[in-house]
Each structure stands twice: as structure tokens, then as C-alpha cells.
Amino acid sequence: CVVGTVEAMKALPMELPEGRAPCVALTETLTGWEDIPAGIVAVLLPAAHAVDTLSHVAIRARNQGVLLASCDDDAILGGLRGKAGARLKVSVQAGGAVSWAEAAAGDGGPGAA
């Protein structure tokens, strides 16, 4: 699981502004060619913009230990956008479903259990 502050963005930035890490990025779109800036611990996007598992960004995510997931329910993504600025603990369940909860005071950064 990863812990970060939720931030809604149109696309991944070239770099994350100082003081904004760790970040759970809720992007509107990905092309598959993006690099993932340091400090982003998760990238969540609409299923309509899901990228191939062998795309550049998917391989970067895997190599950087960044959670990359798409969601086919716009209401869920809307609810997450409403949590912008909140610290969330995001994890992938055994079946592949992504879950999240408000991060507790003791929850750390990337790789926190």
C-alpha cells in the first residue's frame, strides 16, 4: 500500500512541485508515454484512458513502485476528487480491486503497511 495526499490533475506534470510529495495523482488522462515524477506514489485514472500494461508509463510505474490503476466508475473517481488535499492509504486487494481509507497519523509514506 501507499500513503499520499490526493491531488486531482489533468495530466501528470513534468515534476511535482516541492512540498507536494507523497502524492496520489488522480489524472484525467494518460497517453502511455509519460514519465512519473518523483513524489507521486499512485496514479489513478478513468478506465477510458487506461494504458497498456507494457506502455512506457506502466513500466515506469512498476519500476518506481508506483501504484497505477484505472477505474470504470466515474462516481468513485468523483468521490476521490472530492477528497483532494486529504491523506489516503491506497492499496490493491488480492483480486485486483483498489481500496483506500483515510490515512492514520502513524501511516507513513510509500511502502507503508
Short mmCIF file of C-alpha atoms in Angstrom, two decimals:
data_model
loop_
_atom_site.label_atom_id
_atom_site.label_comp_id
_atom_site.label_asym_id
_atom_site.label_seq_id
_atom_site.Cartn_x
_atom_site.Cartn_y
_atom_site.Cartn_z
CA CYS A 1 0.00 0.00 0.00
CA VAL A 2 0.96 3.62 -0.41
CA VAL A 3 0.09 6.77 1.51
CA GLY A 4 -0.16 10.20 -0.04
CA THR A 5 -2.14 13.40 -0.38
CA VAL A 6 -4.84 13.31 -3.04
CA GLU A 7 -4.38 15.76 -5.89
CA ALA A 8 -6.62 15.97 -8.97
CA MET A 9 -4.79 16.92 -12.16
CA LYS A 10 -5.48 16.92 -15.90
CA ALA A 11 -2.27 15.02 -16.68
CA LEU A 12 0.97 14.12 -14.94
CA PRO A 13 3.25 17.13 -14.51
CA MET A 14 6.88 17.11 -15.63
CA GLU A 15 7.83 17.39 -11.96
CA LEU A 16 5.93 17.60 -8.72
CA PRO A 17 6.22 20.99 -7.01
CA GLU A 18 8.24 20.97 -3.80
CA GLY A 19 6.28 20.08 -0.68
CA ARG A 20 3.58 18.13 -2.54
CA ALA A 21 5.04 14.63 -2.03
CA PRO A 22 3.94 11.99 -1.40
CA CYS A 23 1.07 12.47 -3.85
CA VAL A 24 -1.83 10.28 -5.01
CA ALA A 25 -2.45 11.69 -8.51
CA LEU A 26 -5.97 11.50 -9.91
CA THR A 27 -5.39 12.19 -13.58
CA GLU A 28 -7.99 12.79 -16.26
CA THR A 29 -5.84 11.26 -18.99
CA LEU A 30 -2.61 9.41 -19.75
CA THR A 31 -1.11 8.73 -23.16
CA GLY A 32 1.20 5.96 -22.00
CA TRP A 33 4.37 7.92 -22.82
CA GLU A 34 4.60 9.97 -19.62
CA ASP A 35 7.34 9.79 -17.05
CA ILE A 36 6.17 9.67 -13.43
CA PRO A 37 7.69 12.49 -11.39
CA ALA A 38 9.40 11.71 -8.10
CA GLY A 39 7.00 12.06 -5.20
CA ILE A 40 3.96 10.52 -6.90
CA VAL A 41 3.12 7.26 -5.14
CA ALA A 42 -0.08 6.37 -7.03
CA VAL A 43 -1.71 7.31 -10.33
CA LEU A 44 -5.45 6.69 -10.64
CA LEU A 45 -7.30 7.42 -13.89
CA PRO A 46 -10.60 6.75 -15.70
CA ALA A 47 -10.86 3.37 -17.44
CA ALA A 48 -11.46 5.18 -20.75
CA HIS A 49 -7.83 6.34 -20.53
CA ALA A 50 -6.33 3.12 -19.18
CA VAL A 51 -2.90 2.38 -20.59
CA ASP A 52 -1.46 -0.89 -21.85
CA THR A 53 0.48 -2.85 -19.24
CA LEU A 54 3.55 -2.68 -21.47
CA SER A 55 3.32 1.06 -22.09
CA HIS A 56 6.17 3.35 -21.07
CA VAL A 57 4.23 4.78 -18.10
CA ALA A 58 3.13 1.33 -16.87
CA ILE A 59 6.71 0.05 -16.93
CA ARG A 60 7.91 3.23 -15.18
CA ALA A 61 5.22 2.78 -12.53
CA ARG A 62 6.24 -0.82 -11.93
CA ASN A 63 9.95 0.06 -11.75
CA GLN A 64 9.34 3.05 -9.43
CA GLY A 65 6.93 1.15 -7.16
CA VAL A 66 4.06 3.49 -8.10
CA LEU A 67 0.52 2.12 -7.89
CA LEU A 68 -1.11 2.58 -11.33
CA ALA A 69 -4.81 1.79 -11.64
CA SER A 70 -7.85 2.69 -13.70
CA CYS A 71 -11.45 2.94 -12.54
CA ASP A 72 -14.56 2.29 -14.64
CA ASP A 73 -16.93 4.08 -12.24
CA ASP A 74 -16.96 7.87 -12.66
CA ALA A 75 -18.84 8.26 -9.36
CA ILE A 76 -15.97 6.63 -7.48
CA LEU A 77 -13.42 8.87 -9.18
CA GLY A 78 -15.63 11.89 -8.44
CA GLY A 79 -15.72 10.88 -4.79
CA LEU A 80 -11.94 10.61 -4.74
CA ARG A 81 -11.59 14.04 -6.39
CA GLY A 82 -13.74 15.36 -3.55
CA LYS A 83 -11.02 14.18 -1.18
CA ALA A 84 -8.40 16.46 -2.76
CA GLY A 85 -5.97 17.54 -0.05
CA ALA A 86 -6.73 14.53 2.19
CA ARG A 87 -4.10 11.90 3.07
CA LEU A 88 -5.21 8.48 1.89
CA LYS A 89 -3.82 4.99 2.27
CA VAL A 90 -4.30 3.23 -1.10
CA SER A 91 -3.79 -0.49 -1.66
CA VAL A 92 -4.55 -3.26 -4.13
CA GLN A 93 -6.53 -6.24 -2.85
CA ALA A 94 -5.76 -9.86 -3.80
CA GLY A 95 -8.41 -9.83 -6.56
CA GLY A 96 -7.01 -6.64 -8.09
CA ALA A 97 -9.53 -4.20 -6.63
CA VAL A 98 -8.12 -0.91 -5.36
CA SER A 99 -9.17 0.23 -1.90
CA TRP A 100 -8.47 3.36 0.09
CA ALA A 101 -9.05 4.82 3.52
CA GLU A 102 -8.13 7.98 5.34
CA ALA A 103 -4.52 7.63 6.44
CA ALA A 104 -4.00 7.34 10.18
CA ALA A 105 -1.47 9.55 11.94
CA GLY A 106 1.00 6.63 12.15
CA ASP A 107 0.76 5.72 8.47
CA GLY A 108 3.98 6.55 6.67
CA GLY A 109 4.87 7.22 3.09
CA PRO A 110 5.44 4.85 0.19
CA GLY A 111 5.51 1.22 1.11
CA ALA A 112 3.75 1.76 4.43
CA ALA A 113 1.89 -1.27 5.67
#
